[in-house]
Coordinates of C-alpha atoms and ligand atoms in Angstrom, one line a residue:
X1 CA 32.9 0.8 4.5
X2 CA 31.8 -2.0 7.0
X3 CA 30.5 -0.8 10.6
X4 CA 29.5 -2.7 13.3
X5 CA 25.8 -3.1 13.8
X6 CA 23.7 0.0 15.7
X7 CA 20.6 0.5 17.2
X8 CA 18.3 2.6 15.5
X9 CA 15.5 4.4 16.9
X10 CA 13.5 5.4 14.3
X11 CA 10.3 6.3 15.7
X12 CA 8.9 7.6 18.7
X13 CA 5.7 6.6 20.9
X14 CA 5.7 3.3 19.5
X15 CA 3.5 1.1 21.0
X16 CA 5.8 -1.8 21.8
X17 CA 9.1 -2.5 23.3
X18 CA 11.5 -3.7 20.2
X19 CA 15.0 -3.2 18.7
X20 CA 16.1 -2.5 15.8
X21 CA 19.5 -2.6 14.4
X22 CA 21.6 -1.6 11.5
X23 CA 24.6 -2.6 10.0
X24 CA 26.6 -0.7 6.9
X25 CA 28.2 -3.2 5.1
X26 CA 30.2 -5.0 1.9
X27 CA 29.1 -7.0 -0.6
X28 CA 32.7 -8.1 -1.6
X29 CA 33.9 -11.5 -1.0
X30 CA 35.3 -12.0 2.6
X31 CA 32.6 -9.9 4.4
X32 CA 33.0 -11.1 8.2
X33 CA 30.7 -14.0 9.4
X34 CA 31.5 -13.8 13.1
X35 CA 31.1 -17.3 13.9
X36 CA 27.4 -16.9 12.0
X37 CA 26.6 -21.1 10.8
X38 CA 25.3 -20.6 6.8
X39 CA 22.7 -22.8 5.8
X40 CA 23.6 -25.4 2.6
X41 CA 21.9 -22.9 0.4
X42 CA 23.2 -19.4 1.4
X43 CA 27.3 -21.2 1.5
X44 CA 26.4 -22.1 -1.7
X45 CA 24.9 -18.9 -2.8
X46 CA 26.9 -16.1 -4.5
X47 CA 29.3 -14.2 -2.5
X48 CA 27.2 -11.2 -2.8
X49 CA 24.1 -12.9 -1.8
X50 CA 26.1 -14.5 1.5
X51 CA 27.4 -10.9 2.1
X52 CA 23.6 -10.0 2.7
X53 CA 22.5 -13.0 4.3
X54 CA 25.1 -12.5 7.4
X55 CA 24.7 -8.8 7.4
X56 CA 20.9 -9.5 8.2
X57 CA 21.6 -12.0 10.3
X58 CA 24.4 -9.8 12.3
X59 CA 21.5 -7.4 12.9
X60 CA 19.1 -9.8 14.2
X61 CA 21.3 -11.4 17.0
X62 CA 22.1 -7.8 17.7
X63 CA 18.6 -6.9 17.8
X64 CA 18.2 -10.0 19.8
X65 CA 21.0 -9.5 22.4
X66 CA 19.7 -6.2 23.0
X67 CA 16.0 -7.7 24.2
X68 CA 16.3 -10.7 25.5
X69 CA 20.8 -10.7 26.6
X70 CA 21.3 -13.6 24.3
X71 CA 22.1 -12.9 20.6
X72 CA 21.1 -16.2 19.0
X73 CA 20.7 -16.1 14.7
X74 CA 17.5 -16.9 13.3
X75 CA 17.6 -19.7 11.3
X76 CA 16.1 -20.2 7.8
X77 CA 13.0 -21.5 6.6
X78 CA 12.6 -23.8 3.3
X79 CA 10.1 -20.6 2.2
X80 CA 13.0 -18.5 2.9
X81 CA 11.4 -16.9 6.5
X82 CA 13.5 -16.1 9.1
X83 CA 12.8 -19.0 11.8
X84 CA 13.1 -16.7 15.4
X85 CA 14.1 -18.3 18.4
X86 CA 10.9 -19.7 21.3
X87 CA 9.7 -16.4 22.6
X88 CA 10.5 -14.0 19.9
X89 CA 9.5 -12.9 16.3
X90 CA 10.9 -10.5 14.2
X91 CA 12.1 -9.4 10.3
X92 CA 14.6 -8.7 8.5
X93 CA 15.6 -6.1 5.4
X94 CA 18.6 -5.2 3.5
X95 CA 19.2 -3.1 0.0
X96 CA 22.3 -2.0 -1.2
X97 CA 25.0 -1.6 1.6
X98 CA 22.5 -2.0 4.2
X99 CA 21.0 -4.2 6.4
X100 CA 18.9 -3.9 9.1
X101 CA 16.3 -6.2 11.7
X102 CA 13.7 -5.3 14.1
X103 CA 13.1 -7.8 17.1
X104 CA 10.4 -8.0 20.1
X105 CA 9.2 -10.4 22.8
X106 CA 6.2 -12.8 21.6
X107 CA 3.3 -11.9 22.9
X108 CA 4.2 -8.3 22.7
X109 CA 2.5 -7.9 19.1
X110 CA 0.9 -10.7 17.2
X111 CA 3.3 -10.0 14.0
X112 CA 6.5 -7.4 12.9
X113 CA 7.8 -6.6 9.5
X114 CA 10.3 -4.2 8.4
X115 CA 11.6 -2.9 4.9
X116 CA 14.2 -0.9 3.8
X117 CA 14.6 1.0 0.4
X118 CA 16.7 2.9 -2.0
X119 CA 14.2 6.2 -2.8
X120 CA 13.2 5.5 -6.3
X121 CA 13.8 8.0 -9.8
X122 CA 11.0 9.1 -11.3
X123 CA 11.6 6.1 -13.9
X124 CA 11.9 3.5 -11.2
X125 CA 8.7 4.6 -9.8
X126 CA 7.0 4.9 -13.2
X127 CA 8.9 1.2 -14.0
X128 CA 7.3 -0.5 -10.8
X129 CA 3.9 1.1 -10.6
X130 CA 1.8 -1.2 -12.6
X131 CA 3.0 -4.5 -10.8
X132 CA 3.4 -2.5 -7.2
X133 CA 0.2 -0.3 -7.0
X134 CA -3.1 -0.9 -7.5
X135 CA -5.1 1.2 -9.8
X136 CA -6.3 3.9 -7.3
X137 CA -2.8 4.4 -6.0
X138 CA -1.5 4.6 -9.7
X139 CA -3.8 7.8 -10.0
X140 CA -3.0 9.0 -6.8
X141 CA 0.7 8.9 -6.6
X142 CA 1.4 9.4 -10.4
X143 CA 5.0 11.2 -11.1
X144 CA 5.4 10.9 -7.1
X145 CA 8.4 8.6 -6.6
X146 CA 8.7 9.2 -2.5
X147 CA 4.3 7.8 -2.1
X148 CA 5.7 4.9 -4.7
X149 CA 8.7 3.9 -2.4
X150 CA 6.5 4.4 0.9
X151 CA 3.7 2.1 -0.6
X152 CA 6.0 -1.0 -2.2
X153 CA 8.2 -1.1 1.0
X154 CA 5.1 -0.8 3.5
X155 CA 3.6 -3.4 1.1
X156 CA 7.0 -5.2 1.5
X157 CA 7.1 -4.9 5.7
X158 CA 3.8 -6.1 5.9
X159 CA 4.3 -9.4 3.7
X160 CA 6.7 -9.7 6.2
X161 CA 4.4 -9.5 8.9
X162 CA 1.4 -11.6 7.5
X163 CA 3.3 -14.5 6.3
X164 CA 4.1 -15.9 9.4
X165 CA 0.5 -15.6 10.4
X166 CA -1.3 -17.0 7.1
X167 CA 1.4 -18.7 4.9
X168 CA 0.3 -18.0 1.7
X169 CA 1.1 -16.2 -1.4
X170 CA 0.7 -12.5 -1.6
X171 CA 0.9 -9.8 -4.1
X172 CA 1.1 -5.9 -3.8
X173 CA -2.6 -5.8 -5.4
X174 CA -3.7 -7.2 -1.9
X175 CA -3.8 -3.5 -0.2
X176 CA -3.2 -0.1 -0.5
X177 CA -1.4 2.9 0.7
X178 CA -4.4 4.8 1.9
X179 CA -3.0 7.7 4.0
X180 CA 0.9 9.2 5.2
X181 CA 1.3 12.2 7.3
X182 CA 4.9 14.0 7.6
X183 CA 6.0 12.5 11.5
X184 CA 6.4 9.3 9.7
X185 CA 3.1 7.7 10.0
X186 CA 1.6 5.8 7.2
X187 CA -2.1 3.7 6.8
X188 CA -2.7 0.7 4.6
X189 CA -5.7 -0.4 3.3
X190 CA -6.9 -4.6 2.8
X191 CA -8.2 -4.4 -0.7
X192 CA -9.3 -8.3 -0.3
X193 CA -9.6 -10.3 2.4
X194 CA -6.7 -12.5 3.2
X195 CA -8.8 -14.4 5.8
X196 CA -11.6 -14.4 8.8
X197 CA -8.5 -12.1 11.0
X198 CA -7.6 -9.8 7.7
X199 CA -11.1 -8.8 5.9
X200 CA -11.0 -6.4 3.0
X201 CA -11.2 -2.8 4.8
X202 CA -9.0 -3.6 7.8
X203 CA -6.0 -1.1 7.8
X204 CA -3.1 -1.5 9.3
X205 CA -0.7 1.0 10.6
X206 CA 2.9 1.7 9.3
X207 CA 5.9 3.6 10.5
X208 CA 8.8 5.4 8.0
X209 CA 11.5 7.4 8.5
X210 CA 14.6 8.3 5.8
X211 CA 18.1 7.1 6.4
X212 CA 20.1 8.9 4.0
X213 CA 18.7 7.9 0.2
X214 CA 17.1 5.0 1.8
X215 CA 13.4 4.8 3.4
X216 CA 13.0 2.6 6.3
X217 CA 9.1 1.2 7.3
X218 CA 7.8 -1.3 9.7
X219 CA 4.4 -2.7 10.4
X220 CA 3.4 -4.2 13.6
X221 CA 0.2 -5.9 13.9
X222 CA -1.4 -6.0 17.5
X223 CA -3.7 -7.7 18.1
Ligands
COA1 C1 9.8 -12.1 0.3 C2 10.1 -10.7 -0.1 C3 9.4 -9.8 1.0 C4 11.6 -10.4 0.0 O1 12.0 -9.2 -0.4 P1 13.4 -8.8 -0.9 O2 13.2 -7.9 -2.1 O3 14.4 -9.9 -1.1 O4 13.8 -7.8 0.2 P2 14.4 -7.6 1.6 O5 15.8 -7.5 1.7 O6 13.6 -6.4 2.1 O7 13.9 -8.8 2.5 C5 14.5 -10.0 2.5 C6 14.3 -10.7 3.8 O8 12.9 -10.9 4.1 C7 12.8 -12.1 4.9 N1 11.8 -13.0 4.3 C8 11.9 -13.7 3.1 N2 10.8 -14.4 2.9 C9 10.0 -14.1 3.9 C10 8.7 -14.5 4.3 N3 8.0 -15.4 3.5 N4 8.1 -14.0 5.4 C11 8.8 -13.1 6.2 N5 10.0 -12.7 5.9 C12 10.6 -13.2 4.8 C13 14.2 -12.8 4.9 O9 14.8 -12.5 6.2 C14 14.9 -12.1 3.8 O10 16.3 -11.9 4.0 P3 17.3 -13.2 4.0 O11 16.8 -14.1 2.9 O12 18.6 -12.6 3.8 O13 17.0 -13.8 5.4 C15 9.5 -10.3 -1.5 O14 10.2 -10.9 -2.4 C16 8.0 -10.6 -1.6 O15 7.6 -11.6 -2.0 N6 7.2 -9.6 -1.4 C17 5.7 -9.7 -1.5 C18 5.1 -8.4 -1.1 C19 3.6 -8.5 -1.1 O16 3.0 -9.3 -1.7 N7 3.0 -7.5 -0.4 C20 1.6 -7.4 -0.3 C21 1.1 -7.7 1.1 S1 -0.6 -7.5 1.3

């Protein structure tokens, strides 16, 4: 059942001024593009795959109108990163039926990521651990589906986040799920360093919250 798009707000206290918007919708052929231009490769993609692109992109001129009064789409980047119009940055996220976008004014933060989830089974978890978690977290979180779900989608948000910054590769083996606490507030952990900015140690803040059977996280880095 399609929706229009609605601003969430997940979190409290949070350190910035951003939106974030939502969007319920379906991944049958004819989903509405709203005037939305698709790049060569997403009119060419699968009708399910278009579905997800525009319901991403609805959210982030949402998100967009919301902060700035103009709701102009992000475009796409060759790498696949969202390409934010002068004087903004921001991510996108969709699983299943939903899609979602978080948006702020450059300058604001140096870099924004978002994620959203399906709560894994028990087998999922157990299925994803040894190419999502590092060894320490495999111990730790072992037959605890919710800590593997936080970890790969904070991992996933703050990808997100860094890419822009450092364009290059990543993989979830890069940091760690150090710490959550239950008002939503989770740490990670820099197993390596990623460069001078990013040494091994430096943690990094993220936010969850549960929508339903999904789990939403962001990760804003400051400064
Ligand atoms: C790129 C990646 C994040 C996409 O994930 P996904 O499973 O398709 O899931 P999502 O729906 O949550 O996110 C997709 C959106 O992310 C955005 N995205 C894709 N590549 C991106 C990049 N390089 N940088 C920032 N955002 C990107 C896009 O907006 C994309 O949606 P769109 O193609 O419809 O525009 C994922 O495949 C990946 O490579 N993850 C690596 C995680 C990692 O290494 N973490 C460790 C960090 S230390």
């Amino acid at each position: 059942m399609e929706s229009g798009p609605e601003l969430l707000h997940p979190w409290q206290g949070e350190p910035i001024d951003y939106r974030c918007v939502a969007l319920r919708f379906s991944r049958e052929p004819g989903s509405p593009g709203l005037g939305i231009a698709l790049p060569d490769r997403i009119a060419r993609a699968a009708p399910r795959r278009r579905a997800e692109w525009l319901a991403g992109r609805r959210c982030a001129s949402e998100a967009l109108r919301l902060l700035t009064g103009q709701g102009a789409c992000p475009g796409m980047a060759p790498d696949r990163s969202p390409l934010w119009p002068d004087g903004t940055l921001g991510s996108i996220s969709h699983s299943g039926d939903m899609a979602v976008a978080i948006a702020a004014r450059a300058g604001t933060c140096l870099a924004m990521g978002i994620d959203i989830e399906r709560v894994m089974s028990g087998q999922a978890a157990s299925e994803i651990a040894s190419e999502a978690l590092t060894p320490w977290e495999r111990h730790r979180f072992e037959g605890d589906a919710f800590s593997v779900t936080l970890a790969f989608s904070a991992k996933e948000s703050l990808f997100k986040a860094l890419y822009p910054l450092l364009r290059r590769p990543m993989s979830f083996q890069l940091s760690e799920l150090i710490a959550r606490d239950d008002q939503g507030t989770a740490r990670l952990r820099l197993v390596e360093e990623l460069s001078p900015e990013f040494p091994a140690g430096r943690e990094v803040e993220a936010r969850f919250a549960r929508l339903g059977d999904l789990l939403l996280t962001r990760v804003l880095v400051l400064a």
